[in-house]
Coordinates of N, CA and C and ligand atoms in Angstrom, one line a residue:
M1365 N -92.6 65.9 -51.8 CA -92.3 67.1 -52.6 C -93.5 68.1 -52.4
K1366 N -93.1 69.3 -52.0 CA -94.1 70.3 -51.8 C -94.6 71.0 -53.1
K1367 N -95.9 71.3 -53.1 CA -96.4 72.0 -54.3 C -97.1 73.2 -53.8
S1368 N -96.8 74.4 -54.4 CA -97.5 75.6 -53.9 C -98.4 76.1 -55.0
I1369 N -99.7 76.3 -54.7 CA -100.7 76.7 -55.6 C -101.2 78.1 -55.2
H1370 N -101.4 79.0 -56.2 CA -101.9 80.3 -55.9 C -103.4 80.3 -56.1
S1371 N -104.1 80.8 -55.1 CA -105.6 80.9 -55.2 C -106.0 82.3 -55.1
D1372 N -106.8 82.8 -56.1 CA -107.2 84.2 -56.1 C -108.6 84.4 -55.7
S1373 N -109.3 83.3 -55.3 CA -110.7 83.5 -54.9 C -111.2 82.2 -54.1
L1374 N -112.3 82.4 -53.4 CA -112.9 81.3 -52.7 C -113.2 80.2 -53.6
K1375 N -113.7 80.5 -54.8 CA -114.1 79.5 -55.8 C -112.8 78.6 -56.2
T1376 N -111.7 79.3 -56.4 CA -110.5 78.6 -56.8 C -110.1 77.6 -55.7
T1377 N -110.1 78.1 -54.5 CA -109.7 77.2 -53.4 C -110.6 76.0 -53.3
Q1378 N -112.0 76.2 -53.5 CA -112.9 75.1 -53.5 C -112.8 74.2 -54.7
D1379 N -112.4 74.7 -55.8 CA -112.2 73.9 -57.0 C -111.0 73.0 -56.8
I1380 N -110.0 73.5 -56.2 CA -108.8 72.7 -55.9 C -109.1 71.5 -55.0
A1381 N -110.0 71.8 -54.0 CA -110.4 70.8 -53.1 C -111.3 69.7 -53.8
K1382 N -112.2 70.2 -54.7 CA -113.0 69.3 -55.4 C -112.2 68.4 -56.3
E1383 N -111.2 68.9 -56.9 CA -110.3 68.1 -57.8 C -109.6 67.0 -56.9
L1384 N -109.1 67.4 -55.8 CA -108.5 66.4 -54.9 C -109.5 65.3 -54.5
A1385 N -110.7 65.7 -54.2 CA -111.8 64.8 -53.9 C -111.9 63.7 -55.0
R1386 N -112.0 64.2 -56.2 CA -112.1 63.3 -57.3 C -111.0 62.3 -57.4
I1387 N -109.8 62.8 -57.2 CA -108.6 61.9 -57.3 C -108.7 60.8 -56.2
I1388 N -109.1 61.2 -55.0 CA -109.2 60.3 -53.9 C -110.2 59.2 -54.1
L1389 N -111.3 59.6 -54.7 CA -112.4 58.7 -54.9 C -112.0 57.6 -56.0
T1390 N -111.2 58.0 -56.9 CA -110.8 57.1 -58.0 C -109.6 56.2 -57.6
A1391 N -108.9 56.6 -56.5 CA -107.7 55.8 -56.1 C -107.8 55.6 -54.6
P1392 N -108.8 54.7 -54.2 CA -108.9 54.4 -52.8 C -107.7 53.8 -52.1
K1393 N -107.5 54.1 -50.9 CA -106.4 53.5 -50.2 C -106.8 52.1 -49.6
K1394 N -105.8 51.3 -49.4 CA -106.0 49.9 -48.9 C -105.9 49.9 -47.4
K1395 N -105.0 50.8 -46.9 CA -104.8 50.8 -45.4 C -105.1 52.1 -44.8
G1396 N -106.0 52.2 -43.9 CA -106.2 53.4 -43.1 C -107.0 54.5 -43.9
A1397 N -107.4 55.5 -43.2 CA -108.2 56.6 -43.8 C -107.3 57.5 -44.6
F1398 N -107.9 58.3 -45.6 CA -107.1 59.3 -46.3 C -107.2 60.6 -45.4
V1399 N -106.1 61.1 -44.9 CA -106.2 62.2 -43.9 C -105.6 63.5 -44.6
F1400 N -106.4 64.5 -44.6 CA -106.0 65.9 -44.9 C -105.7 66.6 -43.7
A1401 N -104.4 66.9 -43.4 CA -104.0 67.7 -42.2 C -103.9 69.2 -42.6
L1402 N -104.8 70.0 -42.2 CA -104.9 71.4 -42.7 C -104.4 72.3 -41.6
K1403 N -103.6 73.3 -42.1 CA -103.1 74.3 -41.1 C -103.1 75.7 -41.8
G1404 N -103.2 76.7 -40.9 CA -103.2 78.1 -41.4 C -104.0 78.9 -40.4
E1405 N -103.8 80.2 -40.4 CA -104.4 81.2 -39.5 C -105.9 81.2 -39.7
L1406 N -106.6 81.7 -38.7 CA -108.1 81.9 -38.8 C -108.4 82.7 -40.0
G1407 N -109.4 82.2 -40.8 CA -109.8 82.9 -42.0 C -108.9 82.6 -43.2
A1408 N -107.9 81.7 -43.0 CA -107.0 81.4 -44.2 C -107.7 80.6 -45.3
G1409 N -108.7 79.8 -44.9 CA -109.5 79.1 -45.9 C -109.6 77.6 -45.7
K1410 N -109.3 77.1 -44.4 CA -109.4 75.7 -44.2 C -110.8 75.1 -44.3
T1411 N -111.8 75.8 -43.6 CA -113.1 75.4 -43.7 C -113.7 75.5 -45.2
S1412 N -113.3 76.5 -45.8 CA -113.7 76.7 -47.2 C -113.2 75.5 -48.1
F1413 N -112.0 75.1 -47.8 CA -111.4 74.0 -48.5 C -112.2 72.7 -48.3
V1414 N -112.6 72.5 -47.0 CA -113.3 71.3 -46.7 C -114.7 71.3 -47.3
Q1415 N -115.3 72.5 -47.5 CA -116.6 72.6 -48.2 C -116.5 72.2 -49.6
G1416 N -115.4 72.6 -50.2 CA -115.1 72.1 -51.6 C -114.9 70.6 -51.7
L1417 N -114.2 70.1 -50.7 CA -113.9 68.7 -50.6 C -115.2 67.9 -50.5
A1418 N -116.1 68.4 -49.6 CA -117.4 67.7 -49.4 C -118.2 67.7 -50.7
K1419 N -118.2 68.9 -51.4 CA -119.0 68.9 -52.6 C -118.4 67.9 -53.6
G1420 N -117.1 67.9 -53.7 CA -116.5 66.9 -54.6 C -116.7 65.5 -54.3
L1421 N -117.0 65.2 -53.0 CA -117.3 63.9 -52.6 C -118.8 63.6 -52.7
G1422 N -119.6 64.6 -53.1 CA -121.0 64.4 -53.3 C -121.9 64.6 -52.1
V1423 N -121.3 65.3 -51.0 CA -122.1 65.7 -49.9 C -123.1 66.8 -50.2
K1424 N -124.3 66.6 -49.9 CA -125.3 67.6 -50.3 C -125.5 68.6 -49.2
K1425 N -125.3 68.2 -47.9 CA -125.5 69.0 -46.8 C -124.5 70.2 -46.8
N1426 N -124.9 71.3 -46.2 CA -124.0 72.4 -46.0 C -122.9 72.1 -44.9
V1427 N -121.7 72.2 -45.3 CA -120.6 72.0 -44.3 C -120.2 73.2 -43.6
L1428 N -120.4 73.3 -42.3 CA -120.1 74.4 -41.5 C -118.9 74.0 -40.6
S1429 N -118.3 75.0 -40.0 CA -117.1 74.7 -39.1 C -117.6 74.0 -37.9
P1430 N -116.9 72.9 -37.6 CA -117.4 72.1 -36.4 C -116.7 72.5 -35.1
T1431 N -116.3 73.8 -35.0 CA -115.5 74.2 -33.9 C -116.1 73.8 -32.5
F1432 N -117.4 73.8 -32.4 CA -117.9 73.5 -31.0 C -118.2 72.0 -30.8
L1433 N -118.3 71.3 -31.9 CA -118.6 69.9 -31.8 C -117.3 69.1 -31.9
I1434 N -116.3 69.7 -32.5 CA -115.0 69.1 -32.8 C -115.0 68.1 -33.9
V1435 N -116.0 67.1 -33.9 CA -116.1 66.2 -35.0 C -117.4 66.1 -35.7
K1436 N -117.5 66.3 -37.0 CA -118.8 66.1 -37.7 C -118.5 65.1 -38.8
S1437 N -119.5 64.3 -39.1 CA -119.4 63.3 -40.2 C -120.5 63.4 -41.2
Y1438 N -120.1 63.0 -42.4 CA -121.1 63.1 -43.5 C -120.9 61.8 -44.3
N1439 N -122.1 61.2 -44.6 CA -122.0 60.0 -45.4 C -121.8 60.3 -46.9
I1440 N -120.9 59.6 -47.5 CA -120.6 59.7 -48.9 C -121.1 58.4 -49.6
K1441 N -121.1 58.4 -50.9 CA -121.5 57.1 -51.6 C -120.5 56.0 -51.3
K1442 N -121.0 54.8 -51.6 CA -120.2 53.5 -51.5 C -119.8 53.3 -50.0
G1443 N -120.7 53.7 -49.1 CA -120.4 53.4 -47.7 C -119.2 54.1 -47.1
R1444 N -118.8 55.2 -47.8 CA -117.7 55.9 -47.2 C -118.1 57.1 -46.4
T1445 N -117.3 57.6 -45.6 CA -117.7 58.7 -44.7 C -116.6 59.8 -44.7
L1446 N -117.1 61.1 -44.7 CA -116.1 62.2 -44.6 C -116.2 62.7 -43.1
Y1447 N -115.1 62.8 -42.5 CA -115.0 63.3 -41.1 C -114.4 64.7 -41.2
H1448 N -115.1 65.7 -40.6 CA -114.5 67.0 -40.5 C -114.3 67.3 -39.1
I1449 N -113.0 67.6 -38.8 CA -112.6 67.8 -37.4 C -111.9 69.2 -37.3
D1450 N -112.2 69.8 -36.2 CA -111.6 71.1 -35.9 C -110.8 71.1 -34.6
C1451 N -109.5 71.3 -34.6 CA -108.8 71.2 -33.4 C -108.3 72.5 -32.8
Y1452 N -109.0 73.6 -33.2 CA -108.7 74.9 -32.8 C -108.5 75.0 -31.2
R1453 N -109.5 74.4 -30.5 CA -109.5 74.6 -29.1 C -108.7 73.5 -28.4
L1454 N -108.1 72.6 -29.1 CA -107.4 71.5 -28.5 C -105.9 71.8 -28.4
K1455 N -105.3 71.4 -27.3 CA -103.9 71.7 -27.1 C -103.0 70.5 -27.5
N1456 N -103.6 69.3 -27.5 CA -102.9 68.1 -27.9 C -103.9 67.1 -28.4
G1457 N -103.4 65.9 -28.7 CA -104.3 64.9 -29.3 C -105.1 64.1 -28.4
K1458 N -105.0 64.4 -27.0 CA -105.6 63.5 -26.0 C -107.1 63.4 -26.2
E1459 N -107.8 64.6 -26.4 CA -109.2 64.6 -26.5 C -109.7 63.8 -27.7
L1460 N -108.9 63.9 -28.8 CA -109.3 63.2 -30.0 C -109.2 61.7 -29.8
L1461 N -108.2 61.3 -29.1 CA -108.0 59.9 -28.9 C -109.2 59.3 -28.1
E1462 N -109.8 60.2 -27.3 CA -111.0 59.7 -26.6 C -112.3 59.7 -27.5
L1463 N -112.2 60.3 -28.7 CA -113.3 60.4 -29.6 C -113.2 59.4 -30.8
E1464 N -112.8 58.2 -30.5 CA -112.7 57.1 -31.5 C -111.8 57.5 -32.6
W1465 N -110.8 58.3 -32.4 CA -109.8 58.7 -33.4 C -109.2 57.5 -34.1
K1466 N -108.8 56.5 -33.3 CA -108.1 55.3 -33.8 C -109.0 54.6 -34.8
E1467 N -110.3 54.4 -34.5 CA -111.2 53.8 -35.4 C -111.4 54.6 -36.6
I1468 N -111.5 55.9 -36.5 CA -111.7 56.8 -37.6 C -110.6 56.7 -38.6
I1469 N -109.3 56.8 -38.1 CA -108.2 56.8 -39.1 C -107.8 55.4 -39.5
G1470 N -108.3 54.4 -38.8 CA -108.0 53.0 -39.2 C -108.8 52.5 -40.3
N1471 N -109.9 53.1 -40.6 CA -110.8 52.6 -41.6 C -110.5 53.2 -43.0
S1472 N -110.2 52.4 -44.0 CA -109.8 52.9 -45.3 C -110.9 53.5 -46.1
K1473 N -112.2 53.3 -45.5 CA -113.3 53.9 -46.2 C -113.5 55.4 -45.8
N1474 N -112.8 55.8 -44.8 CA -112.9 57.2 -44.3 C -112.0 58.2 -45.0
I1475 N -112.5 59.4 -45.1 CA -111.7 60.5 -45.6 C -111.8 61.5 -44.5
V1476 N -110.7 62.0 -43.9 CA -110.7 62.8 -42.8 C -110.0 64.1 -43.1
A1477 N -110.7 65.2 -42.8 CA -110.2 66.6 -43.0 C -110.1 67.2 -41.6
I1478 N -108.9 67.5 -41.2 CA -108.7 68.0 -39.9 C -108.1 69.4 -39.9
E1479 N -108.8 70.4 -39.4 CA -108.4 71.8 -39.3 C -107.5 71.9 -38.0
W1480 N -106.5 72.8 -38.1 CA -105.6 73.0 -37.0 C -104.9 71.7 -36.6
A1481 N -104.5 71.0 -37.7 CA -103.8 69.7 -37.4 C -102.5 69.9 -36.7
D1482 N -101.9 71.1 -36.8 CA -100.7 71.3 -36.1 C -100.8 71.3 -34.6
H1483 N -102.1 71.5 -34.1 CA -102.3 71.4 -32.7 C -102.3 70.0 -32.1
V1484 N -102.5 69.0 -33.0 CA -102.5 67.6 -32.6 C -101.5 66.8 -33.4
K1485 N -100.4 67.4 -33.8 CA -99.4 66.9 -34.7 C -99.0 65.4 -34.4
R1486 N -98.9 65.1 -33.1 CA -98.3 63.8 -32.8 C -99.3 62.6 -33.0
I1487 N -100.6 62.9 -33.2 CA -101.5 61.8 -33.5 C -101.9 61.8 -35.0
I1488 N -101.3 62.7 -35.8 CA -101.6 62.7 -37.2 C -100.8 61.5 -37.9
P1489 N -101.5 60.7 -38.7 CA -100.8 59.6 -39.3 C -99.6 60.1 -40.2
K1490 N -98.6 59.3 -40.3 CA -97.4 59.6 -41.1 C -97.7 59.9 -42.5
D1491 N -98.7 59.2 -43.1 CA -99.0 59.3 -44.5 C -100.1 60.4 -44.8
A1492 N -100.4 61.2 -43.8 CA -101.4 62.3 -44.0 C -100.9 63.3 -45.1
L1493 N -101.8 63.9 -45.8 CA -101.4 64.9 -46.7 C -101.6 66.3 -46.0
W1494 N -100.4 66.9 -45.8 CA -100.5 68.2 -45.1 C -100.7 69.3 -46.1
I1495 N -101.6 70.2 -45.8 CA -101.9 71.4 -46.7 C -101.9 72.7 -45.8
S1496 N -101.1 73.6 -46.2 CA -101.0 74.9 -45.5 C -101.7 76.0 -46.3
F1497 N -102.4 76.9 -45.6 CA -103.1 78.0 -46.2 C -102.5 79.3 -45.7
V1498 N -102.0 80.1 -46.6 CA -101.3 81.3 -46.2 C -102.0 82.5 -46.9
Q1499 N -102.4 83.5 -46.1 CA -103.0 84.7 -46.7 C -102.0 85.5 -47.4
G1500 N -102.4 86.1 -48.5 CA -101.6 87.0 -49.3 C -101.9 88.4 -49.1
N1501 N -101.3 89.3 -49.9 CA -101.5 90.7 -49.7 C -102.9 91.2 -50.0
E1502 N -103.5 90.6 -51.1 CA -104.8 90.9 -51.5 C -105.8 90.2 -50.6
L1503 N -107.0 90.7 -50.4 CA -108.0 90.2 -49.6 C -108.4 88.7 -49.9
T1504 N -108.4 88.4 -51.2 CA -108.8 87.1 -51.7 C -107.7 86.2 -52.1
E1505 N -106.4 86.7 -51.8 CA -105.3 85.9 -52.3 C -104.8 84.9 -51.2
R1506 N -104.6 83.7 -51.6 CA -104.1 82.6 -50.7 C -103.0 81.8 -51.4
K1507 N -102.0 81.4 -50.6 CA -101.1 80.4 -51.1 C -101.4 79.1 -50.5
I1508 N -101.6 78.1 -51.3 CA -102.0 76.7 -50.8 C -100.8 75.8 -51.0
V1509 N -100.2 75.4 -49.9 CA -99.0 74.6 -50.0 C -99.3 73.1 -49.7
I1510 N -99.2 72.3 -50.7 CA -99.6 70.9 -50.5 C -98.3 70.0 -50.4
G1511 N -98.4 69.1 -49.4 CA -97.3 68.1 -49.2 C -96.2 68.5 -48.2
Ligands
ADP1362 N1 -108.8 82.5 -52.1 C1 -109.6 82.2 -51.0 N2 -109.6 81.0 -50.5 C2 -110.3 80.7 -49.4 N3 -111.1 81.6 -48.8 C3 -111.1 82.8 -49.2 C4 -110.4 83.2 -50.4 N4 -110.6 84.5 -50.6 C5 -111.4 84.9 -49.6 N5 -111.8 83.9 -48.8 C6 -112.6 84.1 -47.6 O1 -111.9 83.9 -46.5 C7 -112.6 83.2 -45.5 C8 -112.0 81.9 -45.1 O2 -112.7 81.4 -44.0 P1 -112.6 79.9 -43.5 O3 -112.6 79.0 -44.7 O4 -113.6 79.7 -42.5 O5 -111.1 79.9 -42.8 P2 -110.5 79.0 -41.7 O6 -111.3 77.8 -41.6 O7 -109.1 78.8 -42.1 O8 -110.6 79.8 -40.4 C9 -114.0 83.0 -46.1 O9 -114.9 84.1 -45.7 C10 -113.8 83.1 -47.6 O10 -114.9 83.6 -48.3
MG1363 MG1 -112.2 76.8 -40.0

């Protein structure tokens, strides 16, 4: 079931992400990583969302876009790890498969946030949570579609 949420500011978008982080921390999965598959145009708010997610997971470091590194990881409490991946420059999932993708998504302790997930659709797990970011008419208006 899709759910559409209206965000009128950067803070609102990050608060939504923080709330999702809290939900995930209290309901850990048994099989495989929790994967956020994020899509939306440049500037739509994907990285901002991941920053909120990281805060909600207790990451103290500043989360910046991993565009040039493709994969960045952050330790979270209880031996868990947040992976932030940016597939903007990727055409398919081949390069990710070479970057220990299977190990990353296979570990239920991992939380994976992947920007431009639509570029690597075929390697995104079936149970991933898809989130789309759509810019609105106002400068700070976004529609966030979950599911
Ligand atoms: N409601 C909003 N939600 C998210 N970002 C917003 C919002 N309003 C304005 N912004 C701004 O839009 C930009 C989003 O950039 P970013 O998160 O890097 O996008 P993306 O990763 O999708 O390219 C930031 O400069 C942010 O401050
Ligand atoms: Mg980004």
